[in-house]
Coordinates of C-alpha atoms in Angstrom, one line a residue:
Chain N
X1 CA 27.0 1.5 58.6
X2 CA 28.8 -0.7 56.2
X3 CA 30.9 1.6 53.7
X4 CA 31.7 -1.5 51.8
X5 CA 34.7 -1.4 48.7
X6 CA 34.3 -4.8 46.9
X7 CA 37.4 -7.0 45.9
X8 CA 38.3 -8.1 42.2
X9 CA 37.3 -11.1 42.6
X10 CA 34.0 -10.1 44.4
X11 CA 33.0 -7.3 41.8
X12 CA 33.7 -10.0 39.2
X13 CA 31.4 -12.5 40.5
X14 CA 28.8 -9.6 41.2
X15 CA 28.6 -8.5 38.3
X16 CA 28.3 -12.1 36.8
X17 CA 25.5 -13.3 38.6
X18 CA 24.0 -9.6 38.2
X19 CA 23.8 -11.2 34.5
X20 CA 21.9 -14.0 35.5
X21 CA 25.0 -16.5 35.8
X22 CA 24.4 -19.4 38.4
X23 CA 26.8 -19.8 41.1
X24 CA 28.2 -23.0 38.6
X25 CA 28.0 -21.0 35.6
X26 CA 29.8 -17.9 37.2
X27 CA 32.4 -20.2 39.3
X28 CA 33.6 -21.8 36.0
X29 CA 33.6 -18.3 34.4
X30 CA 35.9 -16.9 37.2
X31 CA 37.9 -20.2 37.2
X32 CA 37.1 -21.0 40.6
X33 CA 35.2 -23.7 42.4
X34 CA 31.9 -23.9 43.6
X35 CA 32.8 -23.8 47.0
X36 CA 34.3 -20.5 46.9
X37 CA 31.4 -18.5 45.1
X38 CA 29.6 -19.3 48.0
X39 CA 32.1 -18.5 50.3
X40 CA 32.9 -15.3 48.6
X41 CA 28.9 -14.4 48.6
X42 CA 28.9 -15.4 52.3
X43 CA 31.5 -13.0 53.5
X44 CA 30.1 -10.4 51.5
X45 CA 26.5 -11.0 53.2
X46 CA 28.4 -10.7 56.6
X47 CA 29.7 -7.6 55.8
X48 CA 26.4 -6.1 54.8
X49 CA 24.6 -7.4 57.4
X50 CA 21.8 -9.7 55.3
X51 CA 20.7 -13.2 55.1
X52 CA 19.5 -14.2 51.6
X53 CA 20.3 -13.5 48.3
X54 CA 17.4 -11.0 47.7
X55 CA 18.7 -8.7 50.3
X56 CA 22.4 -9.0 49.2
X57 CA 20.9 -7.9 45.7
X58 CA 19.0 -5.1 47.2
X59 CA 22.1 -4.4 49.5
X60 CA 24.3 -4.1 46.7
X61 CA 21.7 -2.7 44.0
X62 CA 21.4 0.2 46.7
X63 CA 24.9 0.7 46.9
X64 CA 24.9 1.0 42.9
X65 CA 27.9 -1.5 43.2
X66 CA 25.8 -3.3 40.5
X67 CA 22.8 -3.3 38.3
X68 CA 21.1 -5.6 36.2
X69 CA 22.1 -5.2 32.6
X70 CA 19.6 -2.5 30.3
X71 CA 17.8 -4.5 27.9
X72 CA 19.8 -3.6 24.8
X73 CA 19.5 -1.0 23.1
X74 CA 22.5 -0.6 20.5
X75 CA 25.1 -3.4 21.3
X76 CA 25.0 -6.4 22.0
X77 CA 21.8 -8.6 20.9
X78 CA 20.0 -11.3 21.9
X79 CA 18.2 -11.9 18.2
X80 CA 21.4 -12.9 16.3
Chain B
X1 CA 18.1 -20.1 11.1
X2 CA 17.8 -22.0 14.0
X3 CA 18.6 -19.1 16.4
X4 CA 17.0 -19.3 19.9
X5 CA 13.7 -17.5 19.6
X6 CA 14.0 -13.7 21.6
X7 CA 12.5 -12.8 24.8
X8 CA 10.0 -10.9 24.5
X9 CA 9.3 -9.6 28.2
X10 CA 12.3 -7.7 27.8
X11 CA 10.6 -5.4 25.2
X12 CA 7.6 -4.8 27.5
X13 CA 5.0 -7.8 27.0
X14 CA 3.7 -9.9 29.6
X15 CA 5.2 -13.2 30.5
X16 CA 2.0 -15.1 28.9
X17 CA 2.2 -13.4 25.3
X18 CA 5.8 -14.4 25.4
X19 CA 4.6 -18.3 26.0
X20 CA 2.4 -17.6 23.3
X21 CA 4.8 -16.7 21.2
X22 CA 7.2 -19.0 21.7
X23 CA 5.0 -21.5 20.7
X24 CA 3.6 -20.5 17.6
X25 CA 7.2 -19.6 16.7
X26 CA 8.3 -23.5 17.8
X27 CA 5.3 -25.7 17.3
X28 CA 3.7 -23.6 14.2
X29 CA 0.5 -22.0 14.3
X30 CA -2.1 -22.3 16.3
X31 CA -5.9 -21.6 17.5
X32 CA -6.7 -19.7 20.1
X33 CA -8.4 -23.0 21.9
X34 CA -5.2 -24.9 21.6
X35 CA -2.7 -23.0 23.0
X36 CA -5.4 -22.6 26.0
X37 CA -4.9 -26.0 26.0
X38 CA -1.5 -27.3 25.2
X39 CA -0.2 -24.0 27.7
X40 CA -2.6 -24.9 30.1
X41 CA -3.7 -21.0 30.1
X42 CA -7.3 -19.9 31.0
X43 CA -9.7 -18.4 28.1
X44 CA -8.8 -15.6 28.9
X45 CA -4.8 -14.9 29.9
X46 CA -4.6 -16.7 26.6
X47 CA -6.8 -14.3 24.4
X48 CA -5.0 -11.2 26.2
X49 CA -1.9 -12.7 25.2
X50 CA -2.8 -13.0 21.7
X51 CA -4.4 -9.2 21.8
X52 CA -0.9 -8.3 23.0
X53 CA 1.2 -9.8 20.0
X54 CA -1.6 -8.6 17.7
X55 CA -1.3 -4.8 19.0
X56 CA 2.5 -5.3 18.4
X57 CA 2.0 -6.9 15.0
X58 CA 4.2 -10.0 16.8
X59 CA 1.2 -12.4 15.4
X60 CA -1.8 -12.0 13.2
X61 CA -4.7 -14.4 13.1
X62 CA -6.4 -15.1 10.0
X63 CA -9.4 -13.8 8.9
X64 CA -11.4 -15.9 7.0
X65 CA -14.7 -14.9 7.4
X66 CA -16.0 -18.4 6.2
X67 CA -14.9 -19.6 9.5
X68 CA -15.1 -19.0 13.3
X69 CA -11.8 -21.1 14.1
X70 CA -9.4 -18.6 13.4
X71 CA -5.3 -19.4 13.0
X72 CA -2.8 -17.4 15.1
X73 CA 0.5 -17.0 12.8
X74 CA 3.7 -15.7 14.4
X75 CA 5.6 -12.9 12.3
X76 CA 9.8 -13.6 11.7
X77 CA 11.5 -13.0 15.4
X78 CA 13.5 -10.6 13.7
X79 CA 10.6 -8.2 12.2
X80 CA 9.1 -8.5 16.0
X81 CA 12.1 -7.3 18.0
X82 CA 13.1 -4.4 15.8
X83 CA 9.6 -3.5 15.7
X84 CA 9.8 -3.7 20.0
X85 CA 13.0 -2.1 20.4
X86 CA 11.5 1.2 17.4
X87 CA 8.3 1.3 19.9
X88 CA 10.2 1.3 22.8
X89 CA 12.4 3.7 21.5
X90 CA 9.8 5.9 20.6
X91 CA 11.7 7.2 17.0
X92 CA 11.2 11.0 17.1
X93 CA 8.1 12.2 15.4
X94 CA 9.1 14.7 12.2
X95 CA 6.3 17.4 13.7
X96 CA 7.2 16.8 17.5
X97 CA 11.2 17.3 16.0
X98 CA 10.0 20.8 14.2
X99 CA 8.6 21.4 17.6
X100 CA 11.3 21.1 20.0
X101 CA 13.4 22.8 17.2
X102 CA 11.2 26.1 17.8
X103 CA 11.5 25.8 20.8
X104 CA 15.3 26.4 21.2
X105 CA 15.5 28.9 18.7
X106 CA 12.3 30.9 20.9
X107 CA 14.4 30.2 23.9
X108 CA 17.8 31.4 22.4
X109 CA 15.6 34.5 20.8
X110 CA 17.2 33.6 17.2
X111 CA 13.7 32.7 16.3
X112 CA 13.0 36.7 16.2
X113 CA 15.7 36.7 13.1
X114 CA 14.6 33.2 11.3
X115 CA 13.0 30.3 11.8
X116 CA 11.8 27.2 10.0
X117 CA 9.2 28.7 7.0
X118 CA 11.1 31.5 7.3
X119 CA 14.9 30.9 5.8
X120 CA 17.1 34.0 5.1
X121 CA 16.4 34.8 1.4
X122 CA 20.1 34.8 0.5
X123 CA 23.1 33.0 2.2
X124 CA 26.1 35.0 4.1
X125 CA 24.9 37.4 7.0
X126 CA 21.2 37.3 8.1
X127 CA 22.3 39.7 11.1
X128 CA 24.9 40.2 13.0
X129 CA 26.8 37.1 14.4
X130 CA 24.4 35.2 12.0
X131 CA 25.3 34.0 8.8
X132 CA 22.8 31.2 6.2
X133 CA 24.9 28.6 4.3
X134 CA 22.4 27.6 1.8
X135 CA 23.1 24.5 0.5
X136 CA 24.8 21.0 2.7
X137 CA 27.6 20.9 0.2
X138 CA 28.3 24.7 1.4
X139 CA 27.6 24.1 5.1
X140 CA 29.9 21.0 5.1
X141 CA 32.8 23.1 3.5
X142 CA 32.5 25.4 6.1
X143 CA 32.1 23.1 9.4
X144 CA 35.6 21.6 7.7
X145 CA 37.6 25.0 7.5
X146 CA 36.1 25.6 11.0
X147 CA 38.0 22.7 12.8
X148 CA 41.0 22.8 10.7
X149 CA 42.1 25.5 13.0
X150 CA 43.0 23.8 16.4
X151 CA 39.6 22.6 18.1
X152 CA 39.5 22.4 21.7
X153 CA 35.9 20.9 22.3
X154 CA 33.6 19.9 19.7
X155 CA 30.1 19.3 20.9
X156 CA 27.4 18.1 18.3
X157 CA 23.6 16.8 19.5
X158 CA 21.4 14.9 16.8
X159 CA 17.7 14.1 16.8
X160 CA 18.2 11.1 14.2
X161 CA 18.3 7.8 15.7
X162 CA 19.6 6.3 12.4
X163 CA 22.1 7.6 10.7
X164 CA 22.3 9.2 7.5
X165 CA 24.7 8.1 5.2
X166 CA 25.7 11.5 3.7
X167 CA 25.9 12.6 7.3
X168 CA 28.0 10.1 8.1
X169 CA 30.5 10.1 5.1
X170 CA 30.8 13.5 6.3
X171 CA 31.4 13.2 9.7
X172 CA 33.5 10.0 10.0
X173 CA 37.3 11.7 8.7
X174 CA 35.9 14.7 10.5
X175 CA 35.9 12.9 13.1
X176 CA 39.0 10.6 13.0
X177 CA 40.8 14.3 12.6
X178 CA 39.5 15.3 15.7
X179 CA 40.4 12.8 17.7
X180 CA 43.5 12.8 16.4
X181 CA 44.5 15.6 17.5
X182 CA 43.0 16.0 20.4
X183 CA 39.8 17.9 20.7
X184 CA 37.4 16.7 22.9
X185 CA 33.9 15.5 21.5
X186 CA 30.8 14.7 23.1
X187 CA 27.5 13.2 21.1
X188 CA 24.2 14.0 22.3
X189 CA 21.7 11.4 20.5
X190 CA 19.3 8.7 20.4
X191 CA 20.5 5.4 21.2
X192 CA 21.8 4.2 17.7
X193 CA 19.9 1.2 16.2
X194 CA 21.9 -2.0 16.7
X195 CA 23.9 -2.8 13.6
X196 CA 23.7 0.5 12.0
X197 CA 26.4 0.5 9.1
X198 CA 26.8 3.8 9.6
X199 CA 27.6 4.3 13.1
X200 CA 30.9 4.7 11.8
X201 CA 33.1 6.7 14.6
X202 CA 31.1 4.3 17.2
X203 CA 34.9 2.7 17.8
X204 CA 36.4 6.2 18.0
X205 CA 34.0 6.6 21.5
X206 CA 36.5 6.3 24.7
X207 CA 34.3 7.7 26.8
X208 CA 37.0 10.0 28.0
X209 CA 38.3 12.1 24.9
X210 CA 35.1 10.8 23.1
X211 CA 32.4 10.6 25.1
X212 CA 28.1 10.0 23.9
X213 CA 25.0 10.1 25.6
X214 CA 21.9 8.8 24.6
X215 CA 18.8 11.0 25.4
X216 CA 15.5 10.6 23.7
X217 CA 14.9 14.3 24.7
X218 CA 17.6 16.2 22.2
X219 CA 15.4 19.2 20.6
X220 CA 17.3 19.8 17.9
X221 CA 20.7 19.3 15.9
X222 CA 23.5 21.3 16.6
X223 CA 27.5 21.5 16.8
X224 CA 29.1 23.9 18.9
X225 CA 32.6 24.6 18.0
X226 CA 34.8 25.8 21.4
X227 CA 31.7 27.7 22.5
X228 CA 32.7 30.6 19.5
X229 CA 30.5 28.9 17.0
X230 CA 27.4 27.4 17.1
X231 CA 26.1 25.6 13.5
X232 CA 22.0 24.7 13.2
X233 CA 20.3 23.6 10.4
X234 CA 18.3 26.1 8.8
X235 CA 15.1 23.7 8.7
X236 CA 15.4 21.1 10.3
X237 CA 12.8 18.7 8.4
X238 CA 15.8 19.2 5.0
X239 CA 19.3 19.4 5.4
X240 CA 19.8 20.4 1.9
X241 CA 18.5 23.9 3.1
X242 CA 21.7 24.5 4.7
X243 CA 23.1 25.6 8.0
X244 CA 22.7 28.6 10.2
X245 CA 26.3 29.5 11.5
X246 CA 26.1 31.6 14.6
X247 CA 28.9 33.6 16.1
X248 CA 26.8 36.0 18.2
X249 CA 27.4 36.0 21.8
X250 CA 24.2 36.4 23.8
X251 CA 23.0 33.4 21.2
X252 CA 25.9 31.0 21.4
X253 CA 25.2 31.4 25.5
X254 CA 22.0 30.0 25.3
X255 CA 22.4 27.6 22.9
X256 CA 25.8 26.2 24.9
X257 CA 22.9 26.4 27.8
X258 CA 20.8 24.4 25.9
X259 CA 23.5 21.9 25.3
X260 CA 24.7 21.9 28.5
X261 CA 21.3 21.1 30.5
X262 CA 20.3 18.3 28.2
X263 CA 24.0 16.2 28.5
X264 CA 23.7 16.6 31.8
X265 CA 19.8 15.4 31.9
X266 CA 21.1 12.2 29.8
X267 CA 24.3 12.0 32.3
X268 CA 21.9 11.6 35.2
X269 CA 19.8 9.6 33.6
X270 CA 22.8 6.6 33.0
X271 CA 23.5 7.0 36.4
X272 CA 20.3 5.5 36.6
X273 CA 19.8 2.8 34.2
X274 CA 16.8 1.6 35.2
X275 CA 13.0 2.0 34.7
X276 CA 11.3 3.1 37.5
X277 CA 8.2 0.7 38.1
X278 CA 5.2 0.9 40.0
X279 CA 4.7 -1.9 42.8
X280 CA 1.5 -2.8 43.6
X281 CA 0.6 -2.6 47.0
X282 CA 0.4 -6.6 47.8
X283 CA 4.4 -6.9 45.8
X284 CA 5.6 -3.7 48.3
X285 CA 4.5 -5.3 51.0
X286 CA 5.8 -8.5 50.0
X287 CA 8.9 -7.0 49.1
X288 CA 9.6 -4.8 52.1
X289 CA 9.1 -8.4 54.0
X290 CA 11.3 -10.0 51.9
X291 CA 13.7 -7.0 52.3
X292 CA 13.5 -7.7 56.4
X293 CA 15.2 -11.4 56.2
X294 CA 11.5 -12.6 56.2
X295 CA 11.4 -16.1 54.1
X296 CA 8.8 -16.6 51.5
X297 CA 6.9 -19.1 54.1
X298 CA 6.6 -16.3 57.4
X299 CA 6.2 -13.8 54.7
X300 CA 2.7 -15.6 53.2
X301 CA 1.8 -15.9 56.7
X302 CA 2.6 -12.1 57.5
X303 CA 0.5 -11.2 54.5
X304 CA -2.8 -13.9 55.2
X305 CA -1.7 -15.6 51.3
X306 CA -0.7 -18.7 50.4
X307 CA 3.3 -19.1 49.8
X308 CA 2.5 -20.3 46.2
X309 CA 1.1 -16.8 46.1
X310 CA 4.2 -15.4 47.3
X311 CA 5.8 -17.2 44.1
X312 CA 3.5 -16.0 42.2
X313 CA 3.5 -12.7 42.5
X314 CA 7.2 -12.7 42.9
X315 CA 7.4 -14.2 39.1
X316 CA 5.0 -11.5 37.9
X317 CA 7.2 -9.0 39.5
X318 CA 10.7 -10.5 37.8
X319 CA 9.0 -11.1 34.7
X320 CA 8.0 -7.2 34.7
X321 CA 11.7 -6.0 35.3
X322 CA 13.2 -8.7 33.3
X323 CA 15.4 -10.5 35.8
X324 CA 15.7 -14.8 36.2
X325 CA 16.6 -14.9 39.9
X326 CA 16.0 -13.7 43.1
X327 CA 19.2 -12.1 43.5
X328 CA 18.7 -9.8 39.9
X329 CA 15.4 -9.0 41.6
X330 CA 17.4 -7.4 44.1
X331 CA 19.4 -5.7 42.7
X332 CA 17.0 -3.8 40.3
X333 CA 14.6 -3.5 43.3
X334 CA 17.7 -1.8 45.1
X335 CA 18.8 0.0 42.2
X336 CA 15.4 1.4 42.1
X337 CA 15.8 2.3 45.6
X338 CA 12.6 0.8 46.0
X339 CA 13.8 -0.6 49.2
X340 CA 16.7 -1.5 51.1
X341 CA 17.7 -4.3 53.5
X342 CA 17.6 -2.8 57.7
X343 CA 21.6 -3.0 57.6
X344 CA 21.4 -0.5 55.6
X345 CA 18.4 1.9 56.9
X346 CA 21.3 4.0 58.1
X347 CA 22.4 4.8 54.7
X348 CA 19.2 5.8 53.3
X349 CA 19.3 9.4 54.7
X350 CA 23.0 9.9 54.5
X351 CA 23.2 9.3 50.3
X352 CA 20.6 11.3 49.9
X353 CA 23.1 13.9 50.7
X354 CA 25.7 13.6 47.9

């Protein structure tokens, strides 16, 4: 079924909350208001055909159109 | 000073030796009996936790023998999480290296002509299409008049995870020329260790005319220069023994072969970043539930557990892939392919086809 191509804005906000952002914390990072993370994540739900925010994760992890970030190894660092 | 202490579930230990930690890190140290207490841990999730930051030298508990009430200490954050990140990076054992070196040179049959204990007795031509530079001063000359002609592809592979500062001197205008003008280089190597002042052409990597790899698997050090030389250290435990410089056809074929199976072993691998784990079967079912739109209430019901068991296990389950939130969880469930929401059951046999 859904052959899905994700937006700007949608990939941006993915990949945010992928990093563990809330839907606040992401919605100030994108400048945009709460409202429209939700509505953004709603439409993409729709189009995959899920509920929840598990299975849009799963949906999209599936997909590869996002992963959670490797711990890291060379880069950035959480210790510093 | 002051910095927020690490997490240390994302190097591998449970959720409870993390607690533990935190807390003799904050509050101090500790007994074993009051952080079963102030953590509201049983006897014994607490004493596993403290086995588990004592295995991993992230807390040691002293040992006066005058006294059964022993104190847990916690080691600097700093010392804990490069001592996490070395183990999980498994640093390449000197004999396992010397190994996986005899290996290639079996494979590419040079190890009929030399091999490690068994260097060419006097530099210039071993045999044909094999020449020894003795000495790294020699070998380094060399490898520079090689790519002052016009380089198309310059390939090198390194079994060091840390780099060596003569290498690296070396390597960084090499390098800078290289790009320069052109020539397209990939690395092959362990992930570098974070910080390393001698990463030095780490900027240089564009991932289009400079591209690196990280693999934990590279057997040996090498450069391959436009697939007409090949350039291996002659043991690979000294680099002041010098270089093999191999211009022999049969051999550069295997060697390029060698090359070219392990970059493409470490390009599949980034394609999938991440660690594949092993669900129990209580989480697979829970998660295939989950996966089918079922909430956590219908889903404790489904399995005959409590919903606070749903939680529960659900928190073990993030804790073990590192994630905060249900949505992370499904992505690196998905990612995993571990399974996939019925919208999509579809796709499951189609991408399996690319």
């Amino acid at each position: 079924m859904p052959k899905i191509t994700l937006s700007e804005r949608e990939r941006r906000l993915v990949e945010l909350l992928a990093q563990g952002h809330t839907d606040t914390s992401a919605a100030e990072q994108l400048g945009i208001s709460a409202r429209s993370v939700t509505n953004i994540l709603r439409s993409l739900m729709d189009r995959l055909g899920v509920d929840n925010r598990f299975q849009l994760g799963l949906a999209l992890g599936f997909l590869r159109k996002a992963s959670v970030p490797r711990p890291s190894v060379g880069g950035g660092d959480e210790s510093g | 000073m002051g910095a927020a202490v690490p997490s240390l579930v994302r190097w591998g230990l449970t959720s409870d030796a993390d607690l533990v930690y935190r807390t003799l890190v904050t509050f101090g140290p500790h007994t074993e009996r009051s952080l079963a207490v102030e953590l509201g841990l049983s006897a014994r999730r607490t004493a596993q936790a403290l086995a588990e930051l004592r295995e991993c030298g992230a807390a040691a508990a002293t040992a006066d023998p005058r006294t059964t009430v022993r104190l847990w200490t916690p080691a600097r954050p700093a010392a804990v999480v490069e001592r996490l990140r070395c183990r999980r990076l498994k640093l390449v054992d000197p004999a396992e290296k010397l190994r996986s070196f005899q290996a290639v040179l079996r494979s590419s049959g040079l190890m009929a002509m030399v091999g490690p204990g068994r260097l060419p007795p006097l530099r210039g031509e071993v045999a044909a299409g094999i020449r020894y530079l003795d000495t790294r001063p020699r070998a380094r000359d060399r490898i520079g008049e090689l790519v002052s002609a016009p380089v198309g592809e310059y390939w090198t592979m390194t079994t060091d995870q840390a780099v060596d500062a003569e290498a690296a001197r070396a390597a960084a205008p090499l390098d800078n020329a290289l790009v320069a003008r052109g020539t397209q280089i990939r690395l092959l190597a362990p992930p570098v260790a974070d910080g390393d002042a001698w990463d030095v052409s780490g900027h240089l990597i564009d991932g289009r005319s400079y591209q690196r790899l990280d693999s934990f698997e590279v057997p040996a050090r090498m450069m391959l220069i436009d697939h007409r030389v090949a350039l291996l250290p002659a043991d690979p435990a000294d680099l002041e023994r010098g270089w093999l410089e191999i211009t022999d056809p049969g051999l550069l074929d295997s060697l390029t072969g060698v090359y070219n199976r392990h970059w493409a072993d470490a390009a599949a691998k980034r394609r999938d970043p991440v660690t594949p784990i092993n669900l129990s079967d209580r989480e697979r079912a829970l998660v295939t539930l989950l996966a089918a739109g079922h909430t956590d209430r219908t889903a404790a019901e489904q399995l005959r557990i409590s919903p606070r068991s749903v939680t529960g296990t659900l928190r073990v389950l993030m804790d073990r892939l590192g994630v905060e939130n249900r949505f992370q969880l499904g992505l690196a469930l998905g990612g995993l392919q571990a399974t996939v929401p019925p919208s999509l059951m579809s796709e499951v046999s189609s991408t399996h086809g690319e």
